[in-house]
Amino acid sequence: MLRRIAPVLLTGAVGCGGPGWEESHRLRLDGSGESVVRVEPSRLPPATGRDPADALGELLSGPGLRLEQVRSLGDGRVEGRVSFASLEALCRAPLFRRECAYRSGEEGFSIRMTAPVPTDRRAMHIEVRPEARITSHNSDGPIRRGNRLRWRLGGMPAAEESGETAPVLRLTTDATSVFSATVRTVLRAGAIAGGTTVLGLLVLFLEGRRRLRRARPDQAPATFRKSPG
């Protein structure tokens, strides 16, 4: 019985894997960062007789990029990890070839990235995790734990039928890192808590002295007379 259902379970596990195209980009304040890409081999450019992992490694190579790891996943997709010196360098990688911009402003940074036009109904996920706190974005989803923002693309008619242009991902951040902002918040809360504790102890001390004085009976100074003789 187990032998009969094993292929069905395996097929279901592969079919329930991640989306056919998934990107996750971690961005530092200076514009550098790391990216993880998981993609189905069928979505890579045709490469007859080549291993999909090797093909993905070449597609993630280029100036300003350092390939960290490429491997095949159990759900049939291939995964590549790459470090980049700038967001623009990442978007010049053969796998992407898209327009990207990371600019600093008076109050923070702005990120702009075009995404491929979906050519089928299969899902595509793009996640961006900037080091600074996100202040605005055009994603239809919430900011997730860890200051992560995700765009879900696909699930629509083919681009040739819908006539859609390349979607543009936008978000802005403040000028300080999430870690620095968290440290300042913790220090501020600690200072407030410490000040409140000291003030409370001072009030208790003064109130104790006042009650002690009220409880002590008034004593007139004693008068001593000298005995005759």
Short mmCIF file of N, CA and C in Angstrom, two decimals, residues 52-160:
data_model
loop_
_atom_site.label_atom_id
_atom_site.label_comp_id
_atom_site.label_asym_id
_atom_site.label_seq_id
_atom_site.Cartn_x
_atom_site.Cartn_y
_atom_site.Cartn_z
N PRO A 52 20.93 22.73 -14.74
CA PRO A 52 20.24 23.99 -14.38
C PRO A 52 20.98 24.81 -13.33
N ALA A 53 21.62 24.14 -12.35
CA ALA A 53 22.36 24.88 -11.33
C ALA A 53 23.54 25.63 -11.94
N ASP A 54 24.26 24.99 -12.88
CA ASP A 54 25.37 25.68 -13.54
C ASP A 54 24.86 26.85 -14.37
N ALA A 55 23.74 26.64 -15.04
CA ALA A 55 23.18 27.72 -15.85
C ALA A 55 22.79 28.90 -14.97
N LEU A 56 22.18 28.63 -13.80
CA LEU A 56 21.79 29.71 -12.90
C LEU A 56 23.01 30.44 -12.37
N GLY A 57 24.08 29.70 -12.09
CA GLY A 57 25.30 30.35 -11.61
C GLY A 57 25.85 31.35 -12.62
N GLU A 58 25.83 31.00 -13.90
CA GLU A 58 26.30 31.93 -14.92
C GLU A 58 25.37 33.12 -15.06
N LEU A 59 24.08 32.91 -14.88
CA LEU A 59 23.12 34.00 -15.01
C LEU A 59 23.18 34.97 -13.84
N LEU A 60 23.83 34.57 -12.74
CA LEU A 60 23.97 35.44 -11.57
C LEU A 60 25.39 35.99 -11.44
N SER A 61 26.18 35.90 -12.49
CA SER A 61 27.55 36.38 -12.47
C SER A 61 27.67 37.68 -13.24
N GLY A 62 28.66 38.49 -12.85
CA GLY A 62 28.88 39.75 -13.55
C GLY A 62 29.65 40.73 -12.67
N PRO A 63 29.99 41.91 -13.20
CA PRO A 63 30.70 42.93 -12.41
C PRO A 63 29.89 43.34 -11.19
N GLY A 64 30.57 43.43 -10.06
CA GLY A 64 29.91 43.83 -8.82
C GLY A 64 29.12 42.74 -8.15
N LEU A 65 29.24 41.49 -8.65
CA LEU A 65 28.51 40.36 -8.09
C LEU A 65 29.48 39.28 -7.63
N ARG A 66 29.12 38.59 -6.56
CA ARG A 66 29.91 37.47 -6.08
C ARG A 66 28.96 36.31 -5.78
N LEU A 67 29.09 35.26 -6.55
CA LEU A 67 28.23 34.10 -6.39
C LEU A 67 28.64 33.34 -5.13
N GLU A 68 27.70 33.16 -4.20
CA GLU A 68 27.99 32.49 -2.94
C GLU A 68 27.68 31.00 -3.00
N GLN A 69 26.54 30.64 -3.61
CA GLN A 69 26.15 29.23 -3.62
C GLN A 69 25.09 29.00 -4.69
N VAL A 70 25.14 27.84 -5.30
CA VAL A 70 24.11 27.39 -6.23
C VAL A 70 23.82 25.94 -5.92
N ARG A 71 22.55 25.58 -5.83
CA ARG A 71 22.20 24.19 -5.51
C ARG A 71 20.82 23.87 -6.05
N SER A 72 20.53 22.58 -6.13
CA SER A 72 19.21 22.10 -6.54
C SER A 72 18.39 21.80 -5.30
N LEU A 73 17.13 22.19 -5.31
CA LEU A 73 16.24 21.98 -4.18
C LEU A 73 15.42 20.72 -4.38
N GLY A 74 14.85 20.23 -3.29
CA GLY A 74 14.08 19.01 -3.35
C GLY A 74 12.77 19.14 -4.09
N ASP A 75 12.28 20.38 -4.29
CA ASP A 75 11.01 20.57 -5.01
C ASP A 75 11.21 20.75 -6.50
N GLY A 76 12.43 20.54 -6.98
CA GLY A 76 12.70 20.64 -8.41
C GLY A 76 13.26 21.98 -8.84
N ARG A 77 13.22 22.98 -7.98
CA ARG A 77 13.76 24.29 -8.33
C ARG A 77 15.27 24.33 -8.06
N VAL A 78 15.91 25.36 -8.60
CA VAL A 78 17.32 25.61 -8.32
C VAL A 78 17.41 26.93 -7.56
N GLU A 79 18.41 27.01 -6.67
CA GLU A 79 18.58 28.18 -5.82
C GLU A 79 19.96 28.76 -5.99
N GLY A 80 20.03 30.08 -6.07
CA GLY A 80 21.30 30.77 -6.17
C GLY A 80 21.38 31.88 -5.14
N ARG A 81 22.54 32.00 -4.49
CA ARG A 81 22.79 33.05 -3.52
C ARG A 81 23.94 33.90 -4.02
N VAL A 82 23.74 35.22 -4.03
CA VAL A 82 24.72 36.11 -4.60
C VAL A 82 24.81 37.37 -3.75
N SER A 83 26.03 37.91 -3.61
CA SER A 83 26.25 39.19 -2.95
C SER A 83 26.47 40.25 -4.02
N PHE A 84 25.97 41.45 -3.79
CA PHE A 84 26.13 42.51 -4.79
C PHE A 84 26.65 43.78 -4.14
N ALA A 85 27.47 44.50 -4.93
CA ALA A 85 28.05 45.75 -4.45
C ALA A 85 27.05 46.90 -4.52
N SER A 86 26.08 46.80 -5.40
CA SER A 86 25.04 47.83 -5.53
C SER A 86 23.81 47.18 -6.14
N LEU A 87 22.67 47.79 -5.92
CA LEU A 87 21.44 47.26 -6.49
C LEU A 87 21.48 47.31 -8.01
N GLU A 88 22.10 48.35 -8.54
CA GLU A 88 22.22 48.46 -9.99
C GLU A 88 23.04 47.31 -10.57
N ALA A 89 24.13 46.91 -9.86
CA ALA A 89 24.95 45.78 -10.32
C ALA A 89 24.13 44.50 -10.33
N LEU A 90 23.27 44.31 -9.32
CA LEU A 90 22.43 43.11 -9.30
C LEU A 90 21.49 43.09 -10.50
N CYS A 91 20.92 44.22 -10.83
CA CYS A 91 19.95 44.26 -11.92
C CYS A 91 20.60 44.19 -13.29
N ARG A 92 21.92 44.24 -13.35
CA ARG A 92 22.62 44.02 -14.62
C ARG A 92 22.98 42.55 -14.82
N ALA A 93 22.70 41.71 -13.83
CA ALA A 93 22.97 40.27 -13.98
C ALA A 93 22.11 39.72 -15.11
N PRO A 94 22.63 38.78 -15.90
CA PRO A 94 21.86 38.25 -17.03
C PRO A 94 20.50 37.70 -16.65
N LEU A 95 20.35 37.21 -15.40
CA LEU A 95 19.06 36.64 -15.00
C LEU A 95 17.98 37.71 -14.89
N PHE A 96 18.37 38.94 -14.57
CA PHE A 96 17.39 40.00 -14.33
C PHE A 96 17.25 40.93 -15.53
N ARG A 97 18.30 41.67 -15.83
CA ARG A 97 18.25 42.65 -16.92
C ARG A 97 17.04 43.57 -16.77
N ARG A 98 17.01 44.26 -15.65
CA ARG A 98 15.89 45.16 -15.38
C ARG A 98 16.41 46.50 -14.89
N GLU A 99 15.54 47.46 -14.82
CA GLU A 99 15.92 48.79 -14.34
C GLU A 99 15.78 48.84 -12.82
N CYS A 100 16.85 49.33 -12.17
CA CYS A 100 16.84 49.47 -10.72
C CYS A 100 17.49 50.78 -10.34
N ALA A 101 17.06 51.34 -9.23
CA ALA A 101 17.66 52.57 -8.73
C ALA A 101 17.54 52.59 -7.21
N TYR A 102 18.64 52.99 -6.57
CA TYR A 102 18.66 53.15 -5.11
C TYR A 102 19.25 54.52 -4.83
N ARG A 103 18.43 55.44 -4.37
CA ARG A 103 18.84 56.83 -4.22
C ARG A 103 18.63 57.30 -2.79
N SER A 104 19.54 58.16 -2.32
CA SER A 104 19.40 58.75 -0.99
C SER A 104 18.76 60.13 -1.12
N GLY A 105 17.95 60.48 -0.14
CA GLY A 105 17.29 61.77 -0.13
C GLY A 105 17.49 62.46 1.20
N GLU A 106 16.72 63.51 1.43
CA GLU A 106 16.87 64.28 2.65
C GLU A 106 16.44 63.49 3.88
N GLU A 107 15.42 62.67 3.74
CA GLU A 107 14.87 61.97 4.89
C GLU A 107 15.09 60.45 4.84
N GLY A 108 15.70 59.95 3.78
CA GLY A 108 15.91 58.51 3.70
C GLY A 108 16.32 58.08 2.32
N PHE A 109 15.91 56.86 1.95
CA PHE A 109 16.30 56.27 0.68
C PHE A 109 15.05 55.83 -0.09
N SER A 110 15.17 55.84 -1.40
CA SER A 110 14.09 55.36 -2.26
C SER A 110 14.62 54.22 -3.13
N ILE A 111 13.80 53.21 -3.29
CA ILE A 111 14.15 52.03 -4.08
C ILE A 111 13.13 51.87 -5.19
N ARG A 112 13.62 51.67 -6.39
CA ARG A 112 12.75 51.47 -7.55
C ARG A 112 13.29 50.30 -8.35
N MET A 113 12.41 49.35 -8.67
CA MET A 113 12.84 48.16 -9.40
C MET A 113 11.71 47.70 -10.32
N THR A 114 12.03 47.51 -11.59
CA THR A 114 11.04 46.93 -12.49
C THR A 114 11.10 45.41 -12.37
N ALA A 115 9.98 44.78 -12.64
CA ALA A 115 9.90 43.31 -12.57
C ALA A 115 9.50 42.78 -13.93
N PRO A 116 9.84 41.54 -14.24
CA PRO A 116 9.45 40.96 -15.54
C PRO A 116 7.93 40.95 -15.70
N VAL A 117 7.48 41.15 -16.91
CA VAL A 117 6.05 41.05 -17.19
C VAL A 117 5.64 39.60 -17.12
N PRO A 118 4.68 39.24 -16.28
CA PRO A 118 4.25 37.84 -16.22
C PRO A 118 3.76 37.35 -17.57
N THR A 119 4.30 36.24 -18.03
CA THR A 119 3.90 35.69 -19.33
C THR A 119 2.99 34.48 -19.19
N ASP A 120 2.62 34.13 -17.98
CA ASP A 120 1.69 33.03 -17.77
C ASP A 120 1.00 33.25 -16.44
N ARG A 121 0.23 32.30 -16.02
CA ARG A 121 -0.53 32.44 -14.78
C ARG A 121 0.24 31.93 -13.56
N ARG A 122 1.47 31.57 -13.72
CA ARG A 122 2.25 31.03 -12.61
C ARG A 122 2.79 32.18 -11.76
N ALA A 123 2.83 31.94 -10.46
CA ALA A 123 3.15 33.00 -9.52
C ALA A 123 4.62 33.38 -9.54
N MET A 124 4.87 34.64 -9.21
CA MET A 124 6.22 35.15 -9.02
C MET A 124 6.21 36.00 -7.75
N HIS A 125 7.15 35.74 -6.84
CA HIS A 125 7.26 36.49 -5.60
C HIS A 125 8.59 37.25 -5.58
N ILE A 126 8.53 38.53 -5.25
CA ILE A 126 9.74 39.33 -5.09
C ILE A 126 9.67 39.97 -3.71
N GLU A 127 10.70 39.71 -2.91
CA GLU A 127 10.74 40.24 -1.54
C GLU A 127 11.96 41.14 -1.38
N VAL A 128 11.75 42.28 -0.72
CA VAL A 128 12.83 43.23 -0.45
C VAL A 128 12.88 43.47 1.05
N ARG A 129 14.09 43.38 1.61
CA ARG A 129 14.28 43.60 3.04
C ARG A 129 15.37 44.66 3.23
N PRO A 130 15.00 45.93 3.28
CA PRO A 130 16.01 46.98 3.46
C PRO A 130 16.47 47.05 4.91
N GLU A 131 17.68 47.56 5.10
CA GLU A 131 18.22 47.69 6.45
C GLU A 131 17.52 48.79 7.22
N ALA A 132 17.00 49.79 6.52
CA ALA A 132 16.31 50.90 7.16
C ALA A 132 14.80 50.64 7.21
N ARG A 133 14.14 51.32 8.14
CA ARG A 133 12.70 51.13 8.34
C ARG A 133 11.92 51.61 7.12
N ILE A 134 10.98 50.80 6.65
CA ILE A 134 10.15 51.14 5.50
C ILE A 134 9.12 52.19 5.91
N THR A 135 9.04 53.27 5.14
CA THR A 135 8.08 54.33 5.44
C THR A 135 6.92 54.37 4.45
N SER A 136 7.11 53.92 3.22
CA SER A 136 6.02 53.87 2.24
C SER A 136 6.38 52.84 1.17
N HIS A 137 5.35 52.31 0.48
CA HIS A 137 5.59 51.30 -0.55
C HIS A 137 4.33 51.17 -1.40
N ASN A 138 4.46 50.47 -2.54
CA ASN A 138 3.31 50.24 -3.41
C ASN A 138 2.93 48.77 -3.47
N SER A 139 3.38 47.97 -2.49
CA SER A 139 2.96 46.57 -2.41
C SER A 139 1.54 46.51 -1.85
N ASP A 140 0.77 45.52 -2.28
CA ASP A 140 -0.58 45.36 -1.75
C ASP A 140 -0.60 44.51 -0.49
N GLY A 141 0.58 44.14 0.01
CA GLY A 141 0.66 43.35 1.24
C GLY A 141 1.26 44.17 2.37
N PRO A 142 1.17 43.65 3.60
CA PRO A 142 1.70 44.38 4.76
C PRO A 142 3.20 44.21 4.89
N ILE A 143 3.80 45.05 5.70
CA ILE A 143 5.21 44.89 6.05
C ILE A 143 5.31 43.74 7.03
N ARG A 144 6.11 42.75 6.69
CA ARG A 144 6.22 41.54 7.50
C ARG A 144 7.29 41.68 8.57
N ARG A 145 7.27 40.72 9.48
CA ARG A 145 8.28 40.72 10.54
C ARG A 145 9.67 40.69 9.93
N GLY A 146 10.57 41.46 10.51
CA GLY A 146 11.91 41.55 9.97
C GLY A 146 12.05 42.65 8.93
N ASN A 147 11.04 43.55 8.85
CA ASN A 147 11.06 44.66 7.90
C ASN A 147 11.11 44.15 6.46
N ARG A 148 10.31 43.12 6.17
CA ARG A 148 10.28 42.52 4.84
C ARG A 148 8.99 42.90 4.12
N LEU A 149 9.13 43.17 2.83
CA LEU A 149 7.99 43.54 2.00
C LEU A 149 7.97 42.63 0.78
N ARG A 150 6.78 42.12 0.42
CA ARG A 150 6.67 41.15 -0.67
C ARG A 150 5.67 41.63 -1.71
N TRP A 151 6.06 41.44 -2.97
CA TRP A 151 5.16 41.67 -4.11
C TRP A 151 4.82 40.32 -4.72
N ARG A 152 3.55 40.09 -4.98
CA ARG A 152 3.09 38.85 -5.63
C ARG A 152 2.65 39.19 -7.04
N LEU A 153 3.32 38.63 -8.01
CA LEU A 153 3.02 38.88 -9.42
C LEU A 153 2.55 37.59 -10.07
N GLY A 154 1.91 37.71 -11.21
CA GLY A 154 1.41 36.53 -11.90
C GLY A 154 -0.04 36.28 -11.54
N GLY A 155 -0.53 35.10 -11.94
CA GLY A 155 -1.93 34.78 -11.71
C GLY A 155 -2.87 35.63 -12.54
N MET A 156 -2.40 36.01 -13.75
CA MET A 156 -3.20 36.87 -14.61
C MET A 156 -3.03 36.40 -16.06
N PRO A 157 -3.83 36.90 -16.99
CA PRO A 157 -3.65 36.49 -18.39
C PRO A 157 -2.27 36.81 -18.90
N ALA A 158 -1.87 36.12 -19.94
CA ALA A 158 -0.54 36.33 -20.51
C ALA A 158 -0.37 37.77 -20.92
N ALA A 159 0.91 38.24 -20.88
CA ALA A 159 1.20 39.64 -21.16
C ALA A 159 0.76 40.03 -22.57
N GLU A 160 0.88 39.08 -23.53
CA GLU A 160 0.50 39.42 -24.89
C GLU A 160 -1.00 39.70 -24.99
#
